[in-house]
C-alpha cells in the first residue's frame, strides 16, 4: 500500500500514501496507540539505539502513525522531509529554535498570526533572537532590511486575518541570493492551493489544526523542508517534547485524503460569497485573494490555484455593528477556530488579535469593524443567506 510509483499527482498521493501498516493488511490506515516499541533481544535493542538499525523507539521520537502523516505532508509540499508537532505554534517555534541561535535576526512579514507575533516580540528577544517586520507592500525594499546578522525570512501568505499576500517568487530569490532560510507559514492556503517550495521556500510550517484536519477535531502542526533542516527540527522536538500524538496523526493522515476536494469546495463557496457581498450596502469593502479588487490579485493568480476559504469584510458601523452582526447570526458558529466544514464568523480585534496595541492592529489592517468568515462546506446559499440577514440587523 505504500507508494510504489512516484509519478502520481498530489491528489493521488493524499489518498494513497500509506506507510503505516501491520501484518493484518488493513485497508484503512491503522492507529499505533503506543508510547514505545519492543525488540526481540538485547543485541537488536543495542543496534537500534546505536543507530545501526532503523526501528521505532519511543513515540516522542517516532511513531508509525506520525511518520505516515509526515510522509504525506512532505509529498504534498514537495519537500524531502517533514516533522510533525503537537500544534501549529510548536511547529513555528521549532522552526525558529532548531535553526537560529543568540545573535541571529529574523526578517518577518508584519501580518503574522497573533501567537507568532507574541513569540517574536516577547520570548525570542530573551534568547537574543531579534526581528524586523516588513509590510506586504515593502517587498521591493526587502533587501535593504537585511542585516549582517539576518538568518531567516519568515512570512505568512495569505495572512491571518487580513488576507495580505506576499510575492513568494520575489522573496525566494532574495533569500537565495543572501543565503537566508526562507520560512513560510502556509496554513491559509495548504499545499492543495499553494506550494511555497516552487518559489524557493526552505521551510514550510503549518497549523494542521486548521484546513488540514478541516473538521475542527484535533490540534497539530508540521514543518516541511530539506532533509538537513528537518533533521535539526526533529532533534529540537525530540529533546524538547512537542510530539504530535499518534491519535491526532491518524486523524490528520485520514483528513489529508479529502484535502484537495475540501479546499476546492471551500474556495468555490468563498469566492461566490465574496462576489455577492461586494455589493452589500452595509460593508465598506470585501477582501478575498481571487476577487479582482484584491490589491494583490495578480500575486494571488500567480502563486495560488484558488483563493482558499477565508473571506474578510469591514462593516460600516465599526465595533458596535460587529457585535450586532455576530449576535444576529443564526447558523454560522462563533468560535476561535477556522478551516472547518462548518462556517465560522470571528471578530479579530476583540479575540485573536486583542493582545496587540491599537496601532499594531492598524498596521496589520485589523480595524474595529473587521469580520473574518471561514467559509465551510454547507450549501453556499444557506451560508450567504445567514450572513446577509445578519448584516441587515447589524446597522
Ligand atoms: C492557527 C494558526 C497558527 C497556530 O496554530 P495552532 O495549531 O493553533 O497552534 C499559526 N499560523 C497561522 C496562520 C494560524 O492560523
Tab-separated table of C-alpha atoms and ligand atoms in Angstrom:
chain	number	residue	atom	x	y	z
A	1	UNK	CA	0.000	0.000	0.000
A	2	UNK	CA	2.993	2.312	0.316
A	3	UNK	CA	3.944	4.469	-2.615
A	4	UNK	CA	5.144	2.289	-5.476
A	5	UNK	CA	5.039	4.836	-8.215
A	6	UNK	CA	6.450	8.303	-7.733
A	7	UNK	CA	4.757	9.849	-10.749
A	8	UNK	CA	1.331	10.231	-9.109
A	9	UNK	CA	-0.369	13.584	-8.833
A	10	UNK	CA	-0.612	15.206	-5.368
A	11	UNK	CA	-4.364	14.384	-5.175
A	12	UNK	CA	-3.458	10.715	-5.525
A	13	UNK	CA	-0.610	10.916	-3.008
A	14	UNK	CA	-3.010	12.496	-0.480
A	15	UNK	CA	-5.267	9.450	-0.783
A	16	UNK	CA	-2.785	6.659	-1.478
A	17	UNK	CA	0.382	7.158	0.554
A	18	UNK	CA	0.245	4.702	3.419
A	19	UNK	CA	3.434	3.859	5.269
A	20	UNK	CA	1.743	2.574	8.439
A	21	UNK	CA	0.567	-0.985	8.022
A	22	UNK	CA	0.620	-4.143	10.144
A	23	UNK	CA	0.804	-7.814	9.009
A	24	UNK	CA	-3.043	-7.803	9.231
A	25	UNK	CA	-3.008	-5.836	5.950
A	26	UNK	CA	-5.809	-3.454	6.980
A	27	UNK	CA	-7.052	-1.276	4.127
A	28	UNK	CA	-7.693	1.898	6.132
A	29	UNK	CA	-4.590	3.170	7.904
A	30	UNK	CA	-4.127	1.674	11.414
A	31	UNK	CA	-3.587	3.669	14.599
A	32	UNK	CA	-0.405	2.943	16.579
A	33	UNK	CA	-1.557	3.945	20.049
A	34	UNK	CA	1.618	3.028	21.913
A	35	UNK	CA	4.251	5.067	23.694
A	36	UNK	CA	7.128	2.681	22.997
A	37	UNK	CA	8.222	-0.275	20.831
A	38	UNK	CA	9.759	-3.695	21.648
A	39	UNK	CA	12.876	-5.552	20.496
A	40	UNK	CA	13.481	-9.258	20.082
A	41	UNK	CA	16.708	-9.283	22.076
A	42	UNK	CA	19.375	-7.158	23.712
A	43	UNK	CA	21.532	-7.073	20.582
A	44	UNK	CA	18.708	-5.686	18.421
A	45	UNK	CA	17.940	-3.071	21.049
A	46	UNK	CA	21.610	-2.057	21.184
A	47	UNK	CA	21.784	-1.766	17.389
A	48	UNK	CA	18.631	0.398	17.233
A	49	UNK	CA	19.911	2.722	19.941
A	50	UNK	CA	23.294	2.941	18.237
A	51	UNK	CA	21.556	3.979	15.018
A	52	UNK	CA	22.855	0.893	13.173
A	53	UNK	CA	19.350	-0.424	12.609
A	54	UNK	CA	16.358	1.744	11.869
A	55	UNK	CA	13.291	0.985	14.006
A	56	UNK	CA	10.738	2.727	16.184
A	57	UNK	CA	11.905	3.518	19.714
A	58	UNK	CA	9.617	5.812	21.657
A	59	UNK	CA	6.685	7.927	20.484
A	60	UNK	CA	8.296	11.214	21.492
A	61	UNK	CA	10.862	10.433	18.748
A	62	UNK	CA	8.928	8.428	16.197
A	63	UNK	CA	5.630	6.555	15.781
A	64	UNK	CA	4.301	4.938	12.576
A	65	UNK	CA	1.049	6.954	12.625
A	66	UNK	CA	3.043	10.177	12.926
A	67	UNK	CA	5.564	9.066	10.303
A	68	UNK	CA	2.760	8.442	7.825
A	69	UNK	CA	1.341	11.933	8.315
A	70	UNK	CA	4.862	13.384	7.892
A	71	UNK	CA	5.484	11.379	4.717
A	72	UNK	CA	2.205	12.568	3.220
A	73	UNK	CA	2.866	16.202	4.092
A	74	UNK	CA	6.369	16.065	2.592
A	75	UNK	CA	4.921	14.575	-0.608
A	76	UNK	CA	2.185	17.209	-0.827
A	77	UNK	CA	4.519	20.132	-0.154
A	78	UNK	CA	7.115	18.667	-2.497
A	79	UNK	CA	9.857	18.617	0.151
A	80	UNK	CA	12.357	15.930	1.114
A	81	UNK	CA	11.126	15.596	4.684
A	82	UNK	CA	8.657	16.768	7.300
A	83	UNK	CA	8.424	16.734	11.080
A	84	UNK	CA	5.048	16.827	12.857
A	85	UNK	CA	4.389	18.663	16.117
A	86	UNK	CA	1.645	18.998	18.721
A	87	UNK	CA	0.257	22.267	17.330
A	88	UNK	CA	0.880	24.906	14.702
A	89	UNK	CA	2.628	27.101	17.247
A	90	UNK	CA	5.039	24.345	18.227
A	91	UNK	CA	5.833	23.932	14.512
A	92	UNK	CA	6.584	27.653	14.114
A	93	UNK	CA	8.524	27.689	17.413
A	94	UNK	CA	10.573	24.625	16.456
A	95	UNK	CA	11.371	26.117	13.041
A	96	UNK	CA	12.938	29.109	14.838
A	97	UNK	CA	14.602	27.350	17.756
A	98	UNK	CA	16.123	24.493	15.775
A	99	UNK	CA	17.832	26.732	13.229
A	100	UNK	CA	18.623	30.008	14.990
A	101	UNK	CA	20.871	30.993	17.876
A	102	UNK	CA	21.505	34.018	20.081
A	103	UNK	CA	22.632	36.928	17.933
A	104	UNK	CA	20.528	35.941	14.909
A	105	UNK	CA	17.919	38.165	13.291
A	106	UNK	CA	14.618	37.236	11.612
A	107	UNK	CA	13.111	39.380	8.875
A	108	UNK	CA	9.386	38.709	9.259
A	109	UNK	CA	6.243	39.709	7.459
A	110	UNK	CA	4.328	42.029	9.785
A	111	UNK	CA	0.957	40.348	9.316
A	112	UNK	CA	1.634	37.157	11.254
A	113	UNK	CA	-0.590	35.034	13.472
A	114	UNK	CA	-1.185	36.591	16.940
A	115	UNK	CA	0.836	33.975	18.842
A	116	UNK	CA	3.692	34.170	16.314
A	117	UNK	CA	3.784	37.910	16.991
A	118	UNK	CA	3.837	37.088	20.718
A	119	UNK	CA	6.772	34.721	20.234
A	120	UNK	CA	8.755	37.191	18.117
A	121	UNK	CA	8.221	40.145	20.437
A	122	UNK	CA	8.004	38.624	23.940
A	123	UNK	CA	10.102	35.460	24.024
A	124	UNK	CA	12.726	35.303	21.246
A	125	UNK	CA	14.388	38.591	22.367
A	126	UNK	CA	15.034	36.980	25.791
A	127	UNK	CA	17.208	34.439	23.988
A	128	UNK	CA	18.936	37.063	21.884
A	129	UNK	CA	16.977	36.493	18.667
A	130	UNK	CA	15.734	39.767	17.197
A	131	UNK	CA	13.367	40.550	14.360
A	132	UNK	CA	12.323	43.328	11.985
A	133	UNK	CA	8.866	43.423	10.425
A	134	UNK	CA	8.252	44.275	6.779
A	135	UNK	CA	4.884	45.077	5.211
A	136	UNK	CA	3.405	43.188	2.282
A	137	UNK	CA	3.948	46.291	0.113
A	138	UNK	CA	7.635	46.606	1.093
A	139	UNK	CA	8.862	43.506	-0.743
A	140	UNK	CA	10.610	45.776	-3.295
A	141	UNK	CA	12.704	47.229	-0.459
A	142	UNK	CA	13.253	43.940	1.328
A	143	UNK	CA	16.975	43.725	0.541
A	144	UNK	CA	17.599	46.990	2.346
A	145	UNK	CA	16.224	45.418	5.568
A	146	UNK	CA	18.732	42.554	5.510
A	147	UNK	CA	21.412	42.918	8.182
A	148	UNK	CA	24.696	41.051	8.632
A	149	UNK	CA	23.050	39.008	11.414
A	150	UNK	CA	19.869	38.185	9.424
A	151	UNK	CA	19.483	34.415	9.124
A	152	UNK	CA	15.842	33.839	8.216
A	153	UNK	CA	12.943	35.391	6.313
A	154	UNK	CA	9.583	34.339	7.749
A	155	UNK	CA	6.154	35.176	6.361
A	156	UNK	CA	2.516	34.137	6.040
A	157	UNK	CA	0.666	34.383	2.767
A	158	UNK	CA	-2.282	34.802	2.724
A	159	UNK	CA	-2.021	36.328	6.182
A	160	UNK	CA	-4.389	35.742	9.083
A	161	UNK	CA	-6.778	37.537	9.295
A	162	UNK	CA	-6.064	40.384	6.840
A	163	UNK	CA	-5.533	38.222	3.720
A	164	UNK	CA	-2.439	40.175	2.697
A	165	UNK	CA	-0.401	38.382	0.065
A	166	UNK	CA	3.357	38.399	-0.370
A	167	UNK	CA	5.068	37.568	-3.655
A	168	UNK	CA	6.806	34.284	-2.833
A	169	UNK	CA	8.910	34.286	-6.003
A	170	UNK	CA	10.476	37.683	-5.298
A	171	UNK	CA	11.184	36.875	-1.646
A	172	UNK	CA	12.501	33.427	-2.581
A	173	UNK	CA	15.070	34.968	-4.937
A	174	UNK	CA	16.207	37.473	-2.313
A	175	UNK	CA	16.523	34.720	0.301
A	176	UNK	CA	18.573	32.590	-2.058
A	177	UNK	CA	20.868	35.459	-3.062
A	178	UNK	CA	21.630	36.279	0.581
A	179	UNK	CA	21.737	32.639	1.794
A	180	UNK	CA	18.851	33.135	4.212
A	181	UNK	CA	16.472	30.398	5.349
A	182	UNK	CA	13.111	31.156	3.732
A	183	UNK	CA	10.349	30.008	6.085
A	184	UNK	CA	6.677	30.210	5.004
A	185	UNK	CA	3.600	29.619	7.186
A	186	UNK	CA	1.369	28.001	4.544
A	187	UNK	CA	-1.590	27.454	6.874
A	188	UNK	CA	-4.161	29.508	4.963
A	189	UNK	CA	-3.525	28.067	1.508
A	190	UNK	CA	-2.463	24.475	2.314
A	191	UNK	CA	-0.400	22.533	-0.250
A	192	UNK	CA	-3.646	21.939	-2.164
A	193	UNK	CA	-3.637	25.596	-3.301
A	194	UNK	CA	-0.051	26.818	-2.934
A	195	UNK	CA	3.359	25.131	-2.854
A	196	UNK	CA	5.938	27.587	-1.485
A	197	UNK	CA	8.783	25.199	-2.345
A	198	UNK	CA	8.198	26.033	-6.032
A	199	UNK	CA	9.157	29.636	-5.198
A	200	UNK	CA	12.273	28.805	-3.208
A	201	UNK	CA	10.943	28.224	0.327
A	202	UNK	CA	13.307	26.172	2.523
A	203	UNK	CA	10.831	25.535	5.321
A	204	UNK	CA	7.043	25.363	5.263
A	205	UNK	CA	5.159	25.424	8.549
A	206	UNK	CA	1.520	24.533	9.128
A	207	UNK	CA	-1.116	24.596	11.760
A	208	UNK	CA	-2.678	21.230	10.881
A	209	UNK	CA	-5.447	22.196	13.304
A	210	UNK	CA	-6.984	24.311	10.560
A	211	UNK	CA	-7.679	23.177	6.977
A	212	UNK	CA	-5.543	20.037	7.158
A	213	UNK	CA	-7.803	18.472	9.789
A	214	UNK	CA	-10.580	20.560	8.317
A	215	UNK	CA	-13.178	19.260	10.726
A	216	UNK	CA	-12.254	21.037	13.946
A	217	UNK	CA	-11.261	17.907	15.852
A	218	UNK	CA	-7.567	17.882	16.713
A	219	UNK	CA	-4.533	20.113	17.243
A	220	UNK	CA	-1.417	19.507	15.206
A	221	UNK	CA	1.414	21.118	13.304
A	222	UNK	CA	4.122	20.212	10.835
A	223	UNK	CA	7.359	21.634	9.430
A	224	UNK	CA	8.320	20.564	5.884
A	225	UNK	CA	11.665	21.135	4.180
A	226	UNK	CA	15.037	19.824	3.106
A	227	UNK	CA	16.380	16.794	4.966
A	228	UNK	CA	19.217	18.592	6.696
A	229	UNK	CA	16.930	21.342	8.062
A	230	UNK	CA	14.187	18.934	9.156
A	231	UNK	CA	16.833	16.830	10.920
A	232	UNK	CA	17.532	19.842	13.172
A	233	UNK	CA	13.792	20.427	13.734
A	234	UNK	CA	13.412	16.742	14.607
A	235	UNK	CA	16.303	16.848	17.091
A	236	UNK	CA	14.945	20.005	18.706
A	237	UNK	CA	11.496	18.427	19.094
A	238	UNK	CA	12.862	15.053	20.212
A	239	UNK	CA	14.743	16.792	23.004
A	240	UNK	CA	12.096	19.350	23.961
A	241	UNK	CA	8.953	17.225	23.591
A	242	UNK	CA	6.174	18.825	21.474
A	243	UNK	CA	5.325	15.498	19.780
A	244	UNK	CA	2.174	15.033	17.758
A	245	UNK	CA	0.038	12.370	19.454
A	246	UNK	CA	-0.378	9.178	17.374
A	247	UNK	CA	-4.152	9.554	17.600
A	248	UNK	CA	-4.066	13.093	16.204
A	249	UNK	CA	-1.624	11.985	13.495
A	250	UNK	CA	-4.008	9.202	12.482
A	251	UNK	CA	-6.901	11.696	12.280
A	252	UNK	CA	-4.763	14.094	10.229
A	253	UNK	CA	-3.495	11.401	7.879
A	254	UNK	CA	-7.100	10.412	7.114
A	255	UNK	CA	-8.036	14.107	6.746
A	256	UNK	CA	-5.436	14.583	4.028
A	257	UNK	CA	-7.323	12.094	1.849
A	258	UNK	CA	-10.053	14.712	1.363
A	259	UNK	CA	-7.889	17.861	1.486
A	260	UNK	CA	-7.990	18.608	-2.230
A	261	UNK	CA	-11.755	18.250	-2.707
A	262	UNK	CA	-12.425	20.141	0.506
A	263	UNK	CA	-10.180	23.059	-0.475
A	264	UNK	CA	-11.726	23.187	-3.923
A	265	UNK	CA	-15.249	23.485	-2.495
A	266	UNK	CA	-14.225	25.850	0.344
A	267	UNK	CA	-12.668	28.102	-2.319
A	268	UNK	CA	-15.710	27.922	-4.641
A	269	UNK	CA	-18.084	28.792	-1.801
A	270	UNK	CA	-15.832	31.596	-0.545
A	271	UNK	CA	-15.438	33.176	-3.993
A	272	UNK	CA	-19.200	33.171	-4.536
A	273	UNK	CA	-19.851	34.740	-1.118
A	274	UNK	CA	-17.137	37.377	-1.664
A	275	UNK	CA	-18.566	38.277	-5.100
A	276	UNK	CA	-22.112	38.697	-3.807
A	277	UNK	CA	-21.087	40.625	-0.671
A	278	UNK	CA	-19.118	43.150	-2.758
A	279	UNK	CA	-22.450	44.826	-3.498
A	280	UNK	CA	-23.757	44.765	0.076
A	281	UNK	CA	-24.638	48.301	1.285
A	282	UNK	CA	-23.612	47.608	4.894
A	283	UNK	CA	-19.976	46.944	4.025
A	284	UNK	CA	-17.056	49.271	3.324
A	285	UNK	CA	-15.161	46.549	1.484
A	286	UNK	CA	-14.798	42.812	0.959
A	287	UNK	CA	-11.394	41.129	0.671
A	288	UNK	CA	-10.682	37.768	-0.951
A	289	UNK	CA	-7.494	36.758	-2.834
A	290	UNK	CA	-9.360	35.788	-6.021
A	291	UNK	CA	-11.518	38.941	-6.187
A	292	UNK	CA	-10.199	41.308	-8.844
A	293	UNK	CA	-10.497	44.138	-6.315
A	294	UNK	CA	-7.876	42.479	-4.047
A	295	UNK	CA	-4.809	44.778	-4.153
A	296	UNK	CA	-2.573	41.768	-4.835
A	297	UNK	CA	-4.894	39.885	-7.193
A	298	UNK	CA	-2.041	39.354	-9.677
A	299	UNK	CA	0.108	37.730	-6.997
A	300	UNK	CA	-2.805	35.523	-5.930
A	301	UNK	CA	-3.254	34.316	-9.508
A	302	UNK	CA	0.474	33.652	-9.860
A	303	UNK	CA	1.061	31.602	-6.733
A	304	UNK	CA	-2.319	30.145	-5.717
A	305	UNK	CA	-4.568	27.786	-7.669
A	306	UNK	CA	-7.686	29.033	-5.832
A	307	UNK	CA	-8.392	31.675	-3.208
A	308	UNK	CA	-8.941	29.499	-0.123
A	309	UNK	CA	-11.772	29.509	2.392
A	310	UNK	CA	-11.367	32.836	4.209
A	311	UNK	CA	-13.304	35.986	3.333
A	312	UNK	CA	-12.913	39.270	5.217
A	313	UNK	CA	-15.091	42.346	5.213
A	314	UNK	CA	-15.453	45.584	7.100
A	315	UNK	CA	-18.775	46.711	8.499
A	316	UNK	CA	-19.617	50.362	8.003
A	317	UNK	CA	-20.794	50.550	11.617
A	318	UNK	CA	-17.437	49.534	13.209
A	319	UNK	CA	-17.195	47.763	16.559
A	320	UNK	CA	-20.874	48.175	17.531
A	321	UNK	CA	-22.093	46.728	14.246
A	322	UNK	CA	-19.574	43.915	14.571
A	323	UNK	CA	-21.143	42.740	17.819
A	324	UNK	CA	-24.673	43.111	16.429
A	325	UNK	CA	-23.657	41.114	13.344
A	326	UNK	CA	-22.244	38.234	15.391
A	327	UNK	CA	-25.308	38.203	17.666
A	328	UNK	CA	-27.692	38.101	14.687
A	329	UNK	CA	-26.086	35.057	13.026
A	330	UNK	CA	-28.318	32.011	13.178
A	331	UNK	CA	-26.177	29.299	11.593
A	332	UNK	CA	-22.532	30.437	11.490
A	333	UNK	CA	-20.551	29.473	14.593
A	334	UNK	CA	-18.872	31.977	16.881
A	335	UNK	CA	-15.619	30.231	17.680
A	336	UNK	CA	-11.881	30.869	17.607
A	337	UNK	CA	-11.037	28.178	15.071
A	338	UNK	CA	-11.032	28.375	11.282
A	339	UNK	CA	-10.766	25.858	8.479
A	340	UNK	CA	-13.752	23.716	9.454
A	341	UNK	CA	-16.571	22.108	7.468
A	342	UNK	CA	-18.782	24.464	9.500
A	343	UNK	CA	-18.753	28.146	8.591
A	344	UNK	CA	-17.371	30.388	11.324
A	345	UNK	CA	-17.510	34.126	11.955
A	346	UNK	CA	-14.979	35.919	14.095
A	347	UNK	CA	-14.056	39.402	15.158
A	348	UNK	CA	-10.236	39.586	15.324
A	349	UNK	CA	-9.999	42.943	17.119
A	350	UNK	CA	-11.696	41.555	20.228
A	351	UNK	CA	-10.314	37.997	20.086
A	352	UNK	CA	-7.248	36.595	18.292
A	353	UNK	CA	-5.533	39.973	17.985
A	354	UNK	CA	-6.814	41.603	21.198
A	355	UNK	CA	-3.281	41.497	22.722
A	356	UNK	CA	-1.905	43.818	20.032
A	357	UNK	CA	-1.986	47.557	20.636
A	358	UNK	CA	-4.451	49.654	18.602
A	359	UNK	CA	-1.502	50.861	16.497
A	360	UNK	CA	-0.200	47.338	15.880
A	361	UNK	CA	-3.696	46.222	14.843
A	362	UNK	CA	-3.905	49.115	12.415
A	363	UNK	CA	-0.544	48.188	10.895
A	364	UNK	CA	-1.839	44.722	10.035
A	365	UNK	CA	-5.190	46.025	8.811
A	366	UNK	CA	-7.343	44.879	11.723
A	367	UNK	CA	-9.938	47.594	12.022
A	368	UNK	CA	-12.690	47.550	14.692
A	369	UNK	CA	-15.312	46.538	12.104
A	370	UNK	CA	-13.294	43.709	10.515
A	371	UNK	CA	-15.093	40.359	10.338
A	372	UNK	CA	-13.395	37.142	9.243
A	373	UNK	CA	-15.533	34.395	7.780
A	374	UNK	CA	-14.153	30.873	7.480
A	375	UNK	CA	-16.395	29.543	4.758
A	376	UNK	CA	-17.474	25.959	5.340
A	377	UNK	CA	-18.958	23.191	3.279
A	378	UNK	CA	-22.648	23.858	3.932
A	379	UNK	CA	-24.765	24.792	0.912
A	380	UNK	CA	-23.371	28.142	-0.197
A	381	UNK	CA	-26.820	29.772	-0.410
A	382	UNK	CA	-27.502	28.909	3.232
A	383	UNK	CA	-24.191	30.452	4.330
A	384	UNK	CA	-24.819	33.575	2.271
A	385	UNK	CA	-28.394	33.932	3.482
A	386	UNK	CA	-27.269	33.812	7.131
A	387	UNK	CA	-24.572	36.440	6.538
A	388	UNK	CA	-26.951	38.710	4.615
A	389	UNK	CA	-29.749	38.560	7.182
A	390	UNK	CA	-27.238	39.283	9.978
A	391	UNK	CA	-25.846	42.256	8.017
A	392	UNK	CA	-29.404	43.656	7.775
A	393	UNK	CA	-29.586	43.560	11.592
A	394	UNK	CA	-26.084	44.992	12.137
A	395	UNK	CA	-26.981	48.628	11.406
B	1	LIG	C1	-3.782	28.896	13.920
B	1	LIG	C2	-2.555	29.366	13.265
B	1	LIG	C3	-1.299	29.085	13.821
B	1	LIG	C4	-1.144	28.345	15.120
B	1	LIG	O1	-1.608	27.039	15.055
B	1	LIG	P1	-2.161	26.203	16.323
B	1	LIG	O2	-2.435	24.869	15.761
B	1	LIG	O3	-3.361	26.932	16.833
B	1	LIG	O4	-1.065	26.203	17.341
B	1	LIG	C5	-0.176	29.521	13.138
B	1	LIG	N1	-0.273	30.209	11.983
B	1	LIG	C6	-1.470	30.503	11.434
B	1	LIG	C7	-1.508	31.269	10.162
B	1	LIG	C8	-2.655	30.097	12.046
B	1	LIG	O5	-3.832	30.397	11.503
